[in-house]
C-alpha cells in the first residue's frame, strides 16, 4: 500500500490531528485463491488523530479515520468501509507510530466488506469484518510526540 499525505512532526497535543492522507493506492496478491486486487481510496483525505503516547517505547498511537476503499480484481470486486456503508467514509483503524524506527502500523478498526462480487464470494461476504493490518515506513522520517516531550 502506498499512502501520500502530510504528517505533523514534532510536538502535538494529544487528541489532535497529526496528519492526513490525500491519496492511497494498493495492490494485494495472496489469499487462498492467489487473489490479485487493486485498491483505490475514496472520501479523501483520511485523518490521523493521536490519542496516546508511550514514553517507554517512544510510540504514539491513535486512529486513522474517514476510510473507504474499492477493490477490483480479475475475477472479483468489493467495497470496504465502516458501519455507514460503502462510500460513507465511516471506516477507521488504529495506528501506532514508532518514533525510533519510523514505522506506521495499522490494526483493527471497524471496516466491513460490502458489494462483494465474483470469485471471492464465500471467502469474503457482505458484512464480514475486515482487518487491514499492515506496517509501512514513513518517509521522510518524522517524530511525533505530545507537547513537552522530547527525545
C-alpha positions as protocol buffer text, in pm:
chain_id: "A"
residue {
  index: 1
  type: UNK
  ca { x: 0 y: 0 z: 0 }
}
residue {
  index: 2
  type: UNK
  ca { x: 121 y: 350 z: -81 }
}
residue {
  index: 3
  type: UNK
  ca { x: -21 y: 650 z: 103 }
}
residue {
  index: 4
  type: UNK
  ca { x: 63 y: 1010 z: 25 }
}
residue {
  index: 5
  type: UNK
  ca { x: -10 y: 1299 z: 254 }
}
residue {
  index: 6
  type: UNK
  ca { x: 121 y: 1519 z: 530 }
}
residue {
  index: 7
  type: UNK
  ca { x: 232 y: 1429 z: 879 }
}
residue {
  index: 8
  type: UNK
  ca { x: 283 y: 1687 z: 1152 }
}
residue {
  index: 9
  type: UNK
  ca { x: 629 y: 1644 z: 1301 }
}
residue {
  index: 10
  type: UNK
  ca { x: 739 y: 1743 z: 1648 }
}
residue {
  index: 11
  type: UNK
  ca { x: 523 y: 1827 z: 1947 }
}
residue {
  index: 12
  type: UNK
  ca { x: 148 y: 1773 z: 1905 }
}
residue {
  index: 13
  type: UNK
  ca { x: -139 y: 1794 z: 2154 }
}
residue {
  index: 14
  type: UNK
  ca { x: -289 y: 1452 z: 2235 }
}
residue {
  index: 15
  type: UNK
  ca { x: -623 y: 1406 z: 2061 }
}
residue {
  index: 16
  type: UNK
  ca { x: -527 y: 1644 z: 1783 }
}
residue {
  index: 17
  type: UNK
  ca { x: -477 y: 1577 z: 1416 }
}
residue {
  index: 18
  type: UNK
  ca { x: -122 y: 1470 z: 1339 }
}
residue {
  index: 19
  type: UNK
  ca { x: -171 y: 1439 z: 967 }
}
residue {
  index: 20
  type: UNK
  ca { x: -382 y: 1336 z: 675 }
}
residue {
  index: 21
  type: UNK
  ca { x: -357 y: 1104 z: 379 }
}
residue {
  index: 22
  type: UNK
  ca { x: -452 y: 1265 z: 49 }
}
residue {
  index: 23
  type: UNK
  ca { x: -426 y: 952 z: -169 }
}
residue {
  index: 24
  type: UNK
  ca { x: -400 y: 579 z: -113 }
}
residue {
  index: 25
  type: UNK
  ca { x: -334 y: 305 z: -365 }
}
residue {
  index: 26
  type: UNK
  ca { x: -255 y: -56 z: -311 }
}
residue {
  index: 27
  type: UNK
  ca { x: -221 y: -397 z: -462 }
}
residue {
  index: 28
  type: UNK
  ca { x: -282 y: -726 z: -288 }
}
residue {
  index: 29
  type: UNK
  ca { x: -176 y: -1064 z: -417 }
}
residue {
  index: 30
  type: UNK
  ca { x: -246 y: -1358 z: -192 }
}
residue {
  index: 31
  type: UNK
  ca { x: -522 y: -1541 z: -13 }
}
residue {
  index: 32
  type: UNK
  ca { x: -635 y: -1897 z: -75 }
}
residue {
  index: 33
  type: UNK
  ca { x: -705 y: -1825 z: -445 }
}
residue {
  index: 34
  type: UNK
  ca { x: -396 y: -1610 z: -501 }
}
residue {
  index: 35
  type: UNK
  ca { x: -618 y: -1301 z: -536 }
}
residue {
  index: 36
  type: UNK
  ca { x: -493 y: -1005 z: -736 }
}
residue {
  index: 37
  type: UNK
  ca { x: -680 y: -696 z: -617 }
}
residue {
  index: 38
  type: UNK
  ca { x: -613 y: -329 z: -689 }
}
residue {
  index: 39
  type: UNK
  ca { x: -735 y: -94 z: -415 }
}
residue {
  index: 40
  type: UNK
  ca { x: -838 y: 267 z: -465 }
}
residue {
  index: 41
  type: UNK
  ca { x: -945 y: 502 z: -190 }
}
residue {
  index: 42
  type: UNK
  ca { x: -1249 y: 721 z: -168 }
}
residue {
  index: 43
  type: UNK
  ca { x: -1362 y: 1003 z: 58 }
}
residue {
  index: 44
  type: UNK
  ca { x: -1017 y: 1162 z: 84 }
}
residue {
  index: 45
  type: UNK
  ca { x: -844 y: 1293 z: 285 }
}
residue {
  index: 46
  type: UNK
  ca { x: -820 y: 1043 z: 569 }
}
residue {
  index: 47
  type: UNK
  ca { x: -724 y: 1187 z: 908 }
}
residue {
  index: 48
  type: UNK
  ca { x: -470 y: 1069 z: 1168 }
}
residue {
  index: 49
  type: UNK
  ca { x: -552 y: 1170 z: 1526 }
}
residue {
  index: 50
  type: UNK
  ca { x: -315 y: 1099 z: 1817 }
}
residue {
  index: 51
  type: UNK
  ca { x: -476 y: 959 z: 2132 }
}
residue {
  index: 52
  type: UNK
  ca { x: -184 y: 842 z: 2347 }
}
residue {
  index: 53
  type: UNK
  ca { x: 192 y: 825 z: 2383 }
}
residue {
  index: 54
  type: UNK
  ca { x: 407 y: 555 z: 2547 }
}
residue {
  index: 55
  type: UNK
  ca { x: 741 y: 701 z: 2660 }
}
residue {
  index: 56
  type: UNK
  ca { x: 896 y: 359 z: 2731 }
}
residue {
  index: 57
  type: UNK
  ca { x: 863 y: 262 z: 2364 }
}
residue {
  index: 58
  type: UNK
  ca { x: 857 y: 617 z: 2217 }
}
residue {
  index: 59
  type: UNK
  ca { x: 537 y: 524 z: 2035 }
}
residue {
  index: 60
  type: UNK
  ca { x: 239 y: 745 z: 1952 }
}
residue {
  index: 61
  type: UNK
  ca { x: -99 y: 578 z: 1897 }
}
residue {
  index: 62
  type: UNK
  ca { x: -429 y: 698 z: 1760 }
}
residue {
  index: 63
  type: UNK
  ca { x: -689 y: 648 z: 1490 }
}
residue {
  index: 64
  type: UNK
  ca { x: -696 y: 685 z: 1114 }
}
residue {
  index: 65
  type: UNK
  ca { x: -1050 y: 791 z: 1017 }
}
residue {
  index: 66
  type: UNK
  ca { x: -1256 y: 853 z: 706 }
}
residue {
  index: 67
  type: UNK
  ca { x: -1161 y: 525 z: 537 }
}
residue {
  index: 68
  type: UNK
  ca { x: -1340 y: 400 z: 227 }
}
residue {
  index: 69
  type: UNK
  ca { x: -1186 y: 158 z: -26 }
}
residue {
  index: 70
  type: UNK
  ca { x: -1288 y: -9 z: -351 }
}
residue {
  index: 71
  type: UNK
  ca { x: -1112 y: -324 z: -474 }
}
residue {
  index: 72
  type: UNK
  ca { x: -1112 y: -458 z: -830 }
}
residue {
  index: 73
  type: UNK
  ca { x: -954 y: -782 z: -941 }
}
residue {
  index: 74
  type: UNK
  ca { x: -960 y: -1003 z: -1247 }
}
residue {
  index: 75
  type: UNK
  ca { x: -1250 y: -1205 z: -1108 }
}
residue {
  index: 76
  type: UNK
  ca { x: -1387 y: -1004 z: -814 }
}
residue {
  index: 77
  type: UNK
  ca { x: -1487 y: -663 z: -678 }
}
residue {
  index: 78
  type: UNK
  ca { x: -1568 y: -538 z: -330 }
}
residue {
  index: 79
  type: UNK
  ca { x: -1606 y: -221 z: -125 }
}
residue {
  index: 80
  type: UNK
  ca { x: -1468 y: -170 z: 225 }
}
residue {
  index: 81
  type: UNK
  ca { x: -1592 y: 93 z: 468 }
}
residue {
  index: 82
  type: UNK
  ca { x: -1725 y: 145 z: 818 }
}
residue {
  index: 83
  type: UNK
  ca { x: -2077 y: 85 z: 953 }
}
residue {
  index: 84
  type: UNK
  ca { x: -2222 y: 368 z: 739 }
}
residue {
  index: 85
  type: UNK
  ca { x: -2195 y: 150 z: 429 }
}
residue {
  index: 86
  type: UNK
  ca { x: -1998 y: 169 z: 105 }
}
residue {
  index: 87
  type: UNK
  ca { x: -1873 y: 516 z: 16 }
}
residue {
  index: 88
  type: UNK
  ca { x: -1970 y: 662 z: 355 }
}
residue {
  index: 89
  type: UNK
  ca { x: -1614 y: 723 z: 475 }
}
residue {
  index: 90
  type: UNK
  ca { x: -1701 y: 591 z: 822 }
}
residue {
  index: 91
  type: UNK
  ca { x: -1419 y: 337 z: 832 }
}
residue {
  index: 92
  type: UNK
  ca { x: -1144 y: 366 z: 1090 }
}
residue {
  index: 93
  type: UNK
  ca { x: -838 y: 174 z: 1207 }
}
residue {
  index: 94
  type: UNK
  ca { x: -598 y: 208 z: 1497 }
}
residue {
  index: 95
  type: UNK
  ca { x: -244 y: 323 z: 1426 }
}
residue {
  index: 96
  type: UNK
  ca { x: 82 y: 318 z: 1618 }
}
residue {
  index: 97
  type: UNK
  ca { x: 385 y: 515 z: 1512 }
}
residue {
  index: 98
  type: UNK
  ca { x: 729 y: 413 z: 1637 }
}
residue {
  index: 99
  type: UNK
  ca { x: 942 y: 727 z: 1658 }
}
residue {
  index: 100
  type: UNK
  ca { x: 1265 y: 523 z: 1666 }
}
residue {
  index: 101
  type: UNK
  ca { x: 1202 y: 307 z: 1357 }
}
residue {
  index: 102
  type: UNK
  ca { x: 965 y: 549 z: 1178 }
}
residue {
  index: 103
  type: UNK
  ca { x: 722 y: 265 z: 1112 }
}
residue {
  index: 104
  type: UNK
  ca { x: 345 y: 322 z: 1100 }
}
residue {
  index: 105
  type: UNK
  ca { x: 138 y: 16 z: 1192 }
}
residue {
  index: 106
  type: UNK
  ca { x: -235 y: -14 z: 1119 }
}
residue {
  index: 107
  type: UNK
  ca { x: -452 y: -266 z: 1307 }
}
residue {
  index: 108
  type: UNK
  ca { x: -812 y: -346 z: 1398 }
}
residue {
  index: 109
  type: UNK
  ca { x: -1086 y: -98 z: 1330 }
}
residue {
  index: 110
  type: UNK
  ca { x: -1445 y: -113 z: 1215 }
}
residue {
  index: 111
  type: UNK
  ca { x: -1404 y: -195 z: 845 }
}
residue {
  index: 112
  type: UNK
  ca { x: -1656 y: -425 z: 675 }
}
residue {
  index: 113
  type: UNK
  ca { x: -1695 y: -577 z: 328 }
}
residue {
  index: 114
  type: UNK
  ca { x: -1977 y: -457 z: 103 }
}
residue {
  index: 115
  type: UNK
  ca { x: -2090 y: -529 z: -254 }
}
residue {
  index: 116
  type: UNK
  ca { x: -1877 y: -843 z: -275 }
}
residue {
  index: 117
  type: UNK
  ca { x: -1897 y: -997 z: -623 }
}
residue {
  index: 118
  type: UNK
  ca { x: -1715 y: -1266 z: -816 }
}
residue {
  index: 119
  type: UNK
  ca { x: -1476 y: -1544 z: -724 }
}
residue {
  index: 120
  type: UNK
  ca { x: -1421 y: -1431 z: -364 }
}
residue {
  index: 121
  type: UNK
  ca { x: -1786 y: -1481 z: -255 }
}
residue {
  index: 122
  type: UNK
  ca { x: -1790 y: -1743 z: 16 }
}
residue {
  index: 123
  type: UNK
  ca { x: -1441 y: -1650 z: 128 }
}
residue {
  index: 124
  type: UNK
  ca { x: -1544 y: -1287 z: 176 }
}
residue {
  index: 125
  type: UNK
  ca { x: -1909 y: -1191 z: 212 }
}
residue {
  index: 126
  type: UNK
  ca { x: -2108 y: -872 z: 261 }
}
residue {
  index: 127
  type: UNK
  ca { x: -2087 y: -764 z: 625 }
}
residue {
  index: 128
  type: UNK
  ca { x: -1768 y: -957 z: 704 }
}
residue {
  index: 129
  type: UNK
  ca { x: -1530 y: -764 z: 930 }
}
residue {
  index: 130
  type: UNK
  ca { x: -1201 y: -679 z: 758 }
}
residue {
  index: 131
  type: UNK
  ca { x: -866 y: -604 z: 924 }
}
residue {
  index: 132
  type: UNK
  ca { x: -632 y: -405 z: 702 }
}
residue {
  index: 133
  type: UNK
  ca { x: -335 y: -468 z: 929 }
}
residue {
  index: 134
  type: UNK
  ca { x: -6 y: -355 z: 781 }
}
residue {
  index: 135
  type: UNK
  ca { x: 320 y: -186 z: 872 }
}
residue {
  index: 136
  type: UNK
  ca { x: 482 y: 69 z: 645 }
}
residue {
  index: 137
  type: UNK
  ca { x: 779 y: 305 z: 662 }
}
residue {
  index: 138
  type: UNK
  ca { x: 722 y: 679 z: 681 }
}
residue {
  index: 139
  type: UNK
  ca { x: 949 y: 883 z: 456 }
}
residue {
  index: 140
  type: UNK
  ca { x: 1089 y: 1126 z: 521 }
}
residue {
  index: 141
  type: UNK
  ca { x: 1129 y: 1009 z: 881 }
}
residue {
  index: 142
  type: UNK
  ca { x: 915 y: 1202 z: 1132 }
}
residue {
  index: 143
  type: UNK
  ca { x: 899 y: 1230 z: 1510 }
}
residue {
  index: 144
  type: UNK
  ca { x: 555 y: 1265 z: 1668 }
}
residue {
  index: 145
  type: UNK
  ca { x: 534 y: 1321 z: 2044 }
}
residue {
  index: 146
  type: UNK
  ca { x: 291 y: 1504 z: 2274 }
}
residue {
  index: 147
  type: UNK
  ca { x: 358 y: 1864 z: 2377 }
}
residue {
  index: 148
  type: UNK
  ca { x: 652 y: 1896 z: 2615 }
}
residue {
  index: 149
  type: UNK
  ca { x: 804 y: 1552 z: 2545 }
}
residue {
  index: 150
  type: UNK
  ca { x: 1150 y: 1541 z: 2390 }
}
residue {
  index: 151
  type: UNK
  ca { x: 1363 y: 1251 z: 2273 }
}
